Amino acid sequence: MEFLKKIFSPLSATINYIQNHFKAMLFILLLVLLFAPAGKQELTPNNLQQIFLTGPIMDATEIVQKIDKAAENDAIKGVLLTVDSPGGAVAPSVEIAYALKRLKEKKPVIVYAKGTMASGSYYASIWADKIIANPGSMVGSIGVIMQGADLSGIMKKIGIKSQVVKAGLYKQIGTPDRPWKKYEINELNKVIQGTYDMFTHDVAKARKLNIKKRDMFANAHIFTAEQAKDVGLIDEVGVLYNAKNELVTLSGVSHPVWNQEDEFDKLMKKLAASTAVVLQTYFPELILK
């Protein structure tokens, strides 16, 4: 027995040390992570800010907060919105557009189309001082759509029937338990057309385009960067380097210092975007697309 104790005594001492000091070590580690600068970038407050609009637009709360915070921060002399989004819900897209418009009144704003800047994400970008698109990006798709699944066939096969009590002829619009009726589709068409009119008028106003010729730049056309420039949807074709340099010039900073987005935040945004796509398949919503 004494022999076994001698063999395992070093291991036992190590375990006891960890138990006694682990909390203190963990606390010190947290302090280091919280207060130690990650590099030279952290020692100097950034004077230019890059904000990312990525994935489907289903909620604008976080990005609008970032835009408004940048607007109120006197240290920030200019903002670059980097876009790679297929669009999304109407209201959040409009929220971002108007937040960007407020920001533009205080400091220069450049939008850079990294990959896809379509529909709602284009709407969100229209009030920038300048829009620059990657040569390989897709721009446009100015249109509105509402779609939903008809699950009546599946429900019948598995023996599920829906029961509805409603007040109002149009209250069941968008239901997935039966095909939509003609009068319901007509009602939805009015909403979709009204939203499309709002979308195209705002684009024409922001980009100084002729609304009477909206079929040339809207009508859900999808453009390459060069084509988008030809119809007036963007200002220049270039890469991120060009977009950053343009903002440096407009903001007048002599020593540009950019912010860094947290990698964990990027991962969480991608997960949220994937979830939104799945939910959108089953629950109809008015989408800029």
mmCIF file of C-alpha atoms in Angstrom:
data_model
loop_
_atom_site.group_PDB
_atom_site.id
_atom_site.type_symbol
_atom_site.label_atom_id
_atom_site.label_comp_id
_atom_site.label_asym_id
_atom_site.label_seq_id
_atom_site.Cartn_x
_atom_site.Cartn_y
_atom_site.Cartn_z
ATOM 1 C CA MET A 1 0.000 0.000 0.000
ATOM 2 C CA GLU A 2 2.835 2.365 0.911
ATOM 3 C CA PHE A 3 4.447 1.484 -2.418
ATOM 4 C CA LEU A 4 1.316 2.597 -4.319
ATOM 5 C CA LYS A 5 1.170 5.825 -2.324
ATOM 6 C CA LYS A 6 4.738 6.639 -3.311
ATOM 7 C CA ILE A 7 3.991 5.983 -6.989
ATOM 8 C CA PHE A 8 0.871 8.161 -7.098
ATOM 9 C CA SER A 9 1.975 10.875 -4.658
ATOM 10 C CA PRO A 10 3.267 13.223 -7.423
ATOM 11 C CA LEU A 11 -0.036 12.887 -9.293
ATOM 12 C CA SER A 12 -1.998 13.492 -6.111
ATOM 13 C CA ALA A 13 0.021 16.607 -5.345
ATOM 14 C CA THR A 14 -0.591 17.946 -8.836
ATOM 15 C CA ILE A 15 -4.353 17.392 -8.535
ATOM 16 C CA ASN A 16 -4.432 19.108 -5.140
ATOM 17 C CA TYR A 17 -2.508 22.075 -6.553
ATOM 18 C CA ILE A 18 -4.950 22.432 -9.457
ATOM 19 C CA GLN A 19 -7.936 22.238 -7.093
ATOM 20 C CA ASN A 20 -6.482 24.862 -4.781
ATOM 21 C CA HIS A 21 -5.258 27.320 -7.392
ATOM 22 C CA PHE A 22 -7.394 26.734 -10.513
ATOM 23 C CA LYS A 23 -9.917 29.471 -9.722
ATOM 24 C CA ALA A 24 -7.187 32.022 -9.096
ATOM 25 C CA MET A 25 -5.383 31.052 -12.307
ATOM 26 C CA LEU A 26 -8.621 31.246 -14.291
ATOM 27 C CA PHE A 27 -9.380 34.681 -12.845
ATOM 28 C CA ILE A 28 -5.915 35.953 -13.810
ATOM 29 C CA LEU A 29 -6.322 34.532 -17.328
ATOM 30 C CA LEU A 30 -9.651 36.326 -17.744
ATOM 31 C CA LEU A 31 -8.082 39.599 -16.613
ATOM 32 C CA VAL A 32 -5.313 39.175 -19.184
ATOM 33 C CA LEU A 33 -7.810 38.468 -21.970
ATOM 34 C CA LEU A 34 -9.974 41.422 -21.011
ATOM 35 C CA PHE A 35 -7.356 44.094 -20.495
ATOM 36 C CA ALA A 36 -4.242 43.083 -22.426
ATOM 37 C CA PRO A 37 -4.088 44.656 -25.921
ATOM 38 C CA ALA A 38 -4.165 42.162 -28.796
ATOM 39 C CA GLY A 39 -1.637 44.178 -30.749
ATOM 40 C CA LYS A 40 -0.674 47.639 -31.908
ATOM 41 C CA GLN A 41 -4.159 48.107 -33.425
ATOM 42 C CA GLU A 42 -5.677 48.096 -29.928
ATOM 43 C CA LEU A 43 -3.283 50.721 -28.589
ATOM 44 C CA THR A 44 -4.579 53.361 -31.007
ATOM 45 C CA PRO A 45 -8.325 54.114 -31.208
ATOM 46 C CA ASN A 46 -9.616 53.469 -34.702
ATOM 47 C CA ASN A 47 -10.638 56.477 -36.784
ATOM 48 C CA LEU A 48 -12.269 54.481 -39.596
ATOM 49 C CA GLN A 49 -14.874 51.776 -39.119
ATOM 50 C CA GLN A 50 -15.786 48.795 -41.266
ATOM 51 C CA ILE A 51 -19.257 47.362 -40.689
ATOM 52 C CA PHE A 52 -20.368 44.076 -42.251
ATOM 53 C CA LEU A 53 -23.777 43.273 -43.732
ATOM 54 C CA THR A 54 -23.678 39.533 -44.371
ATOM 55 C CA GLY A 55 -26.320 36.909 -45.105
ATOM 56 C CA PRO A 56 -30.120 37.227 -45.209
ATOM 57 C CA ILE A 57 -31.504 40.404 -43.617
ATOM 58 C CA MET A 58 -34.093 39.308 -41.061
ATOM 59 C CA ASP A 59 -33.316 41.711 -38.206
ATOM 60 C CA ALA A 60 -31.584 45.096 -38.331
ATOM 61 C CA THR A 61 -31.134 45.783 -34.618
ATOM 62 C CA GLU A 62 -27.436 44.980 -34.295
ATOM 63 C CA ILE A 63 -26.216 46.636 -37.487
ATOM 64 C CA VAL A 64 -28.340 49.768 -36.926
ATOM 65 C CA GLN A 65 -26.852 50.064 -33.438
ATOM 66 C CA LYS A 66 -23.348 49.868 -34.930
ATOM 67 C CA ILE A 67 -24.182 52.506 -37.548
ATOM 68 C CA ASP A 68 -25.745 54.871 -35.005
ATOM 69 C CA LYS A 69 -22.837 54.355 -32.597
ATOM 70 C CA ALA A 70 -20.367 55.207 -35.374
ATOM 71 C CA ALA A 71 -22.398 58.325 -36.172
ATOM 72 C CA GLU A 72 -22.162 59.555 -32.574
ATOM 73 C CA ASN A 73 -18.476 58.693 -32.148
ATOM 74 C CA ASP A 74 -16.438 61.797 -33.018
ATOM 75 C CA ALA A 75 -13.273 59.689 -33.285
ATOM 76 C CA ILE A 76 -14.738 57.850 -36.277
ATOM 77 C CA LYS A 77 -14.166 59.951 -39.405
ATOM 78 C CA GLY A 78 -15.693 57.585 -41.963
ATOM 79 C CA VAL A 79 -17.522 54.269 -42.321
ATOM 80 C CA LEU A 80 -17.165 51.444 -44.845
ATOM 81 C CA LEU A 81 -20.176 49.127 -45.124
ATOM 82 C CA THR A 82 -19.069 45.817 -46.644
ATOM 83 C CA VAL A 83 -22.008 43.939 -48.149
ATOM 84 C CA ASP A 84 -22.408 40.280 -49.082
ATOM 85 C CA SER A 85 -26.124 39.599 -48.756
ATOM 86 C CA PRO A 86 -28.938 38.293 -50.986
ATOM 87 C CA GLY A 87 -31.460 40.625 -49.348
ATOM 88 C CA GLY A 88 -34.213 39.832 -46.893
ATOM 89 C CA ALA A 89 -37.252 41.220 -45.122
ATOM 90 C CA VAL A 90 -38.535 44.657 -46.101
ATOM 91 C CA ALA A 91 -38.664 46.502 -42.779
ATOM 92 C CA PRO A 92 -35.120 45.640 -41.588
ATOM 93 C CA SER A 93 -33.696 46.592 -44.997
ATOM 94 C CA VAL A 94 -35.413 49.985 -44.790
ATOM 95 C CA GLU A 95 -34.164 50.470 -41.211
ATOM 96 C CA ILE A 96 -30.568 49.971 -42.343
ATOM 97 C CA ALA A 97 -31.044 52.306 -45.321
ATOM 98 C CA TYR A 98 -32.302 55.139 -43.134
ATOM 99 C CA ALA A 99 -29.600 54.555 -40.517
ATOM 100 C CA LEU A 100 -27.004 54.871 -43.277
ATOM 101 C CA LYS A 101 -28.709 58.033 -44.505
ATOM 102 C CA ARG A 102 -28.450 59.571 -41.009
ATOM 103 C CA LEU A 103 -24.798 58.551 -40.827
ATOM 104 C CA LYS A 104 -24.053 60.156 -44.195
ATOM 105 C CA GLU A 105 -25.217 63.524 -42.844
ATOM 106 C CA LYS A 106 -22.350 63.428 -40.315
ATOM 107 C CA LYS A 107 -19.447 61.664 -42.029
ATOM 108 C CA PRO A 108 -18.443 59.948 -45.293
ATOM 109 C CA VAL A 109 -19.944 56.533 -46.052
ATOM 110 C CA ILE A 110 -18.684 54.080 -48.667
ATOM 111 C CA VAL A 111 -20.460 50.828 -49.519
ATOM 112 C CA TYR A 112 -18.424 47.941 -50.905
ATOM 113 C CA ALA A 113 -20.195 45.036 -52.633
ATOM 114 C CA LYS A 114 -17.994 42.099 -51.691
ATOM 115 C CA GLY A 115 -19.978 39.337 -53.397
ATOM 116 C CA THR A 116 -23.734 39.821 -53.588
ATOM 117 C CA MET A 117 -25.526 43.117 -53.113
ATOM 118 C CA ALA A 118 -29.054 42.295 -54.148
ATOM 119 C CA SER A 119 -32.570 43.365 -53.327
ATOM 120 C CA GLY A 120 -32.814 44.272 -49.630
ATOM 121 C CA SER A 121 -29.057 44.617 -49.194
ATOM 122 C CA TYR A 122 -28.982 46.988 -52.162
ATOM 123 C CA TYR A 123 -31.871 48.956 -50.628
ATOM 124 C CA ALA A 124 -29.856 49.187 -47.411
ATOM 125 C CA SER A 125 -26.902 50.667 -49.330
ATOM 126 C CA ILE A 126 -28.483 53.306 -51.583
ATOM 127 C CA TRP A 127 -27.728 56.410 -49.467
ATOM 128 C CA ALA A 128 -23.949 55.946 -49.338
ATOM 129 C CA ASP A 129 -21.677 58.658 -50.721
ATOM 130 C CA LYS A 130 -20.296 56.091 -53.120
ATOM 131 C CA ILE A 131 -20.968 52.436 -53.958
ATOM 132 C CA ILE A 132 -18.019 50.350 -55.162
ATOM 133 C CA ALA A 133 -18.558 46.772 -56.353
ATOM 134 C CA ASN A 134 -16.123 43.903 -56.745
ATOM 135 C CA PRO A 135 -15.706 42.976 -60.449
ATOM 136 C CA GLY A 136 -17.103 39.517 -59.713
ATOM 137 C CA SER A 137 -20.045 40.656 -57.601
ATOM 138 C CA MET A 138 -23.744 40.491 -58.450
ATOM 139 C CA VAL A 139 -25.815 43.643 -57.987
ATOM 140 C CA GLY A 140 -29.484 44.522 -58.313
ATOM 141 C CA SER A 141 -32.461 42.166 -58.143
ATOM 142 C CA ILE A 142 -34.647 45.143 -57.239
ATOM 143 C CA GLY A 143 -37.979 43.446 -56.697
ATOM 144 C CA VAL A 144 -40.380 42.095 -54.081
ATOM 145 C CA ILE A 145 -41.620 38.566 -53.483
ATOM 146 C CA MET A 146 -43.825 36.671 -51.060
ATOM 147 C CA GLN A 147 -43.790 32.914 -51.054
ATOM 148 C CA GLY A 148 -44.931 30.121 -48.802
ATOM 149 C CA ALA A 149 -45.234 26.354 -48.829
ATOM 150 C CA ASP A 150 -48.483 24.509 -49.595
ATOM 151 C CA LEU A 151 -48.416 21.627 -47.109
ATOM 152 C CA SER A 152 -51.976 20.446 -47.747
ATOM 153 C CA GLY A 153 -50.818 17.329 -49.639
ATOM 154 C CA ILE A 154 -48.494 16.220 -46.859
ATOM 155 C CA MET A 155 -51.100 16.992 -44.197
ATOM 156 C CA LYS A 156 -53.655 14.852 -46.005
ATOM 157 C CA LYS A 157 -51.257 11.908 -46.257
ATOM 158 C CA ILE A 158 -50.451 11.898 -42.557
ATOM 159 C CA GLY A 159 -54.039 12.609 -41.505
ATOM 160 C CA ILE A 160 -53.787 16.150 -40.161
ATOM 161 C CA LYS A 161 -56.627 18.642 -40.667
ATOM 162 C CA SER A 162 -56.525 22.289 -39.640
ATOM 163 C CA GLN A 163 -59.324 24.057 -37.754
ATOM 164 C CA VAL A 164 -59.742 27.806 -38.137
ATOM 165 C CA VAL A 165 -61.858 30.438 -36.409
ATOM 166 C CA LYS A 166 -61.376 33.879 -37.930
ATOM 167 C CA ALA A 167 -62.882 37.345 -38.227
ATOM 168 C CA GLY A 168 -62.033 39.155 -41.447
ATOM 169 C CA LEU A 169 -62.063 37.793 -44.980
ATOM 170 C CA TYR A 170 -58.296 38.068 -45.477
ATOM 171 C CA LYS A 171 -57.202 36.900 -42.026
ATOM 172 C CA GLN A 172 -55.963 33.521 -43.250
ATOM 173 C CA ILE A 173 -53.766 34.901 -46.030
ATOM 174 C CA GLY A 174 -50.518 32.956 -46.335
ATOM 175 C CA THR A 175 -51.765 29.810 -44.621
ATOM 176 C CA PRO A 176 -49.740 26.686 -45.508
ATOM 177 C CA ASP A 177 -52.632 24.242 -45.020
ATOM 178 C CA ARG A 178 -54.312 24.880 -48.399
ATOM 179 C CA PRO A 179 -53.660 26.593 -51.755
ATOM 180 C CA TRP A 180 -54.108 30.364 -51.597
ATOM 181 C CA LYS A 181 -57.386 31.622 -53.033
ATOM 182 C CA LYS A 182 -57.563 34.091 -55.920
ATOM 183 C CA TYR A 183 -58.877 36.995 -53.820
ATOM 184 C CA GLU A 184 -56.060 36.391 -51.322
ATOM 185 C CA ILE A 185 -53.447 36.483 -54.082
ATOM 186 C CA ASN A 186 -54.975 39.720 -55.411
ATOM 187 C CA GLU A 187 -54.759 41.247 -51.934
ATOM 188 C CA LEU A 188 -51.120 40.235 -51.602
ATOM 189 C CA ASN A 189 -50.373 41.645 -55.048
ATOM 190 C CA LYS A 190 -51.495 45.084 -53.851
ATOM 191 C CA VAL A 191 -49.053 44.935 -50.953
ATOM 192 C CA ILE A 192 -46.229 43.655 -53.137
ATOM 193 C CA GLN A 193 -46.793 46.305 -55.814
ATOM 194 C CA GLY A 194 -46.940 49.068 -53.195
ATOM 195 C CA THR A 195 -43.681 47.877 -51.677
ATOM 196 C CA TYR A 196 -42.069 47.656 -55.110
ATOM 197 C CA ASP A 197 -43.121 51.247 -55.862
ATOM 198 C CA MET A 198 -41.563 52.409 -52.581
ATOM 199 C CA PHE A 199 -38.366 50.472 -53.304
ATOM 200 C CA THR A 200 -37.900 51.796 -56.842
ATOM 201 C CA HIS A 201 -38.768 55.404 -55.922
ATOM 202 C CA ASP A 202 -36.213 55.379 -53.090
ATOM 203 C CA VAL A 203 -33.548 53.923 -55.394
ATOM 204 C CA ALA A 204 -34.301 56.537 -58.061
ATOM 205 C CA LYS A 205 -34.142 59.354 -55.503
ATOM 206 C CA ALA A 206 -30.937 58.190 -53.821
ATOM 207 C CA ARG A 207 -29.109 57.320 -57.043
ATOM 208 C CA LYS A 208 -30.549 60.215 -59.095
ATOM 209 C CA LEU A 209 -32.158 57.918 -61.669
ATOM 210 C CA ASN A 210 -35.245 58.434 -63.821
ATOM 211 C CA ILE A 211 -38.139 56.600 -62.162
ATOM 212 C CA LYS A 212 -39.951 56.465 -65.494
ATOM 213 C CA LYS A 213 -37.169 54.199 -66.731
ATOM 214 C CA ARG A 214 -37.184 51.911 -63.715
ATOM 215 C CA ASP A 215 -37.498 48.785 -65.857
ATOM 216 C CA MET A 216 -33.897 49.403 -66.890
ATOM 217 C CA PHE A 217 -32.446 49.333 -63.353
ATOM 218 C CA ALA A 218 -35.169 47.459 -61.441
ATOM 219 C CA ASN A 219 -37.679 44.768 -62.514
ATOM 220 C CA ALA A 220 -35.546 42.238 -60.566
ATOM 221 C CA HIS A 221 -32.719 42.433 -63.131
ATOM 222 C CA ILE A 222 -29.454 40.942 -61.876
ATOM 223 C CA PHE A 223 -26.328 42.775 -63.039
ATOM 224 C CA THR A 224 -22.603 42.236 -63.056
ATOM 225 C CA ALA A 225 -20.625 45.070 -61.492
ATOM 226 C CA GLU A 226 -19.913 46.638 -64.879
ATOM 227 C CA GLN A 227 -23.560 46.360 -65.930
ATOM 228 C CA ALA A 228 -24.698 47.845 -62.625
ATOM 229 C CA LYS A 229 -22.391 50.793 -63.216
ATOM 230 C CA ASP A 230 -23.831 51.291 -66.706
ATOM 231 C CA VAL A 231 -27.402 51.579 -65.369
ATOM 232 C CA GLY A 232 -26.374 53.797 -62.438
ATOM 233 C CA LEU A 233 -26.741 51.412 -59.506
ATOM 234 C CA ILE A 234 -23.083 51.732 -58.466
ATOM 235 C CA ASP A 235 -20.346 54.330 -58.919
ATOM 236 C CA GLU A 236 -17.188 52.307 -59.439
ATOM 237 C CA VAL A 237 -15.905 48.797 -60.042
ATOM 238 C CA GLY A 238 -13.040 47.893 -57.724
ATOM 239 C CA VAL A 239 -11.833 45.735 -54.862
ATOM 240 C CA LEU A 240 -11.716 46.253 -51.096
ATOM 241 C CA TYR A 241 -8.382 48.070 -51.411
ATOM 242 C CA ASN A 242 -10.010 50.693 -53.633
ATOM 243 C CA ALA A 243 -13.012 51.078 -51.337
ATOM 244 C CA LYS A 244 -10.801 51.616 -48.287
ATOM 245 C CA ASN A 245 -8.604 54.123 -50.095
ATOM 246 C CA GLU A 246 -11.671 56.033 -51.270
ATOM 247 C CA LEU A 247 -12.915 56.319 -47.689
ATOM 248 C CA VAL A 248 -9.487 57.463 -46.484
ATOM 249 C CA THR A 249 -9.570 60.211 -49.113
ATOM 250 C CA LEU A 250 -13.117 61.340 -48.305
ATOM 251 C CA SER A 251 -12.572 61.273 -44.539
ATOM 252 C CA GLY A 252 -9.294 63.179 -44.710
ATOM 253 C CA VAL A 253 -7.448 61.033 -42.152
ATOM 254 C CA SER A 254 -3.668 61.029 -42.511
ATOM 255 C CA HIS A 255 -3.058 57.832 -40.529
ATOM 256 C CA PRO A 256 -5.990 55.433 -41.036
ATOM 257 C CA VAL A 257 -6.677 52.973 -38.226
ATOM 258 C CA TRP A 258 -9.404 50.407 -38.882
ATOM 259 C CA ASN A 259 -11.491 48.475 -36.394
ATOM 260 C CA GLN A 260 -11.436 44.689 -36.263
ATOM 261 C CA GLU A 261 -14.560 42.523 -36.111
ATOM 262 C CA ASP A 262 -14.477 39.674 -33.613
ATOM 263 C CA GLU A 263 -14.178 36.251 -35.288
ATOM 264 C CA PHE A 264 -16.662 34.707 -32.837
ATOM 265 C CA ASP A 265 -19.228 37.338 -33.803
ATOM 266 C CA LYS A 266 -18.699 36.451 -37.467
ATOM 267 C CA LEU A 267 -19.332 32.766 -36.730
ATOM 268 C CA MET A 268 -22.516 33.496 -34.786
ATOM 269 C CA LYS A 269 -23.808 35.675 -37.641
ATOM 270 C CA LYS A 270 -23.278 32.835 -40.110
ATOM 271 C CA LEU A 271 -25.175 30.414 -37.865
ATOM 272 C CA ALA A 272 -28.035 32.903 -37.456
ATOM 273 C CA ALA A 273 -28.183 33.454 -41.218
ATOM 274 C CA SER A 274 -28.409 29.700 -41.873
ATOM 275 C CA THR A 275 -31.250 29.369 -39.366
ATOM 276 C CA ALA A 276 -33.115 32.270 -40.964
ATOM 277 C CA VAL A 277 -32.973 30.595 -44.386
ATOM 278 C CA VAL A 278 -34.518 27.393 -43.010
ATOM 279 C CA LEU A 279 -37.324 29.237 -41.193
ATOM 280 C CA GLN A 280 -38.086 31.346 -44.250
ATOM 281 C CA THR A 281 -38.891 28.175 -46.206
ATOM 282 C CA TYR A 282 -41.873 27.378 -43.997
ATOM 283 C CA PHE A 283 -43.135 30.783 -42.863
ATOM 284 C CA PRO A 284 -44.116 33.249 -45.625
ATOM 285 C CA GLU A 285 -42.866 36.817 -45.272
ATOM 286 C CA LEU A 286 -42.616 39.814 -47.564
ATOM 287 C CA ILE A 287 -39.108 39.660 -48.973
ATOM 288 C CA LEU A 288 -37.090 42.083 -51.067
ATOM 289 C CA LYS A 289 -35.668 39.806 -53.719
#
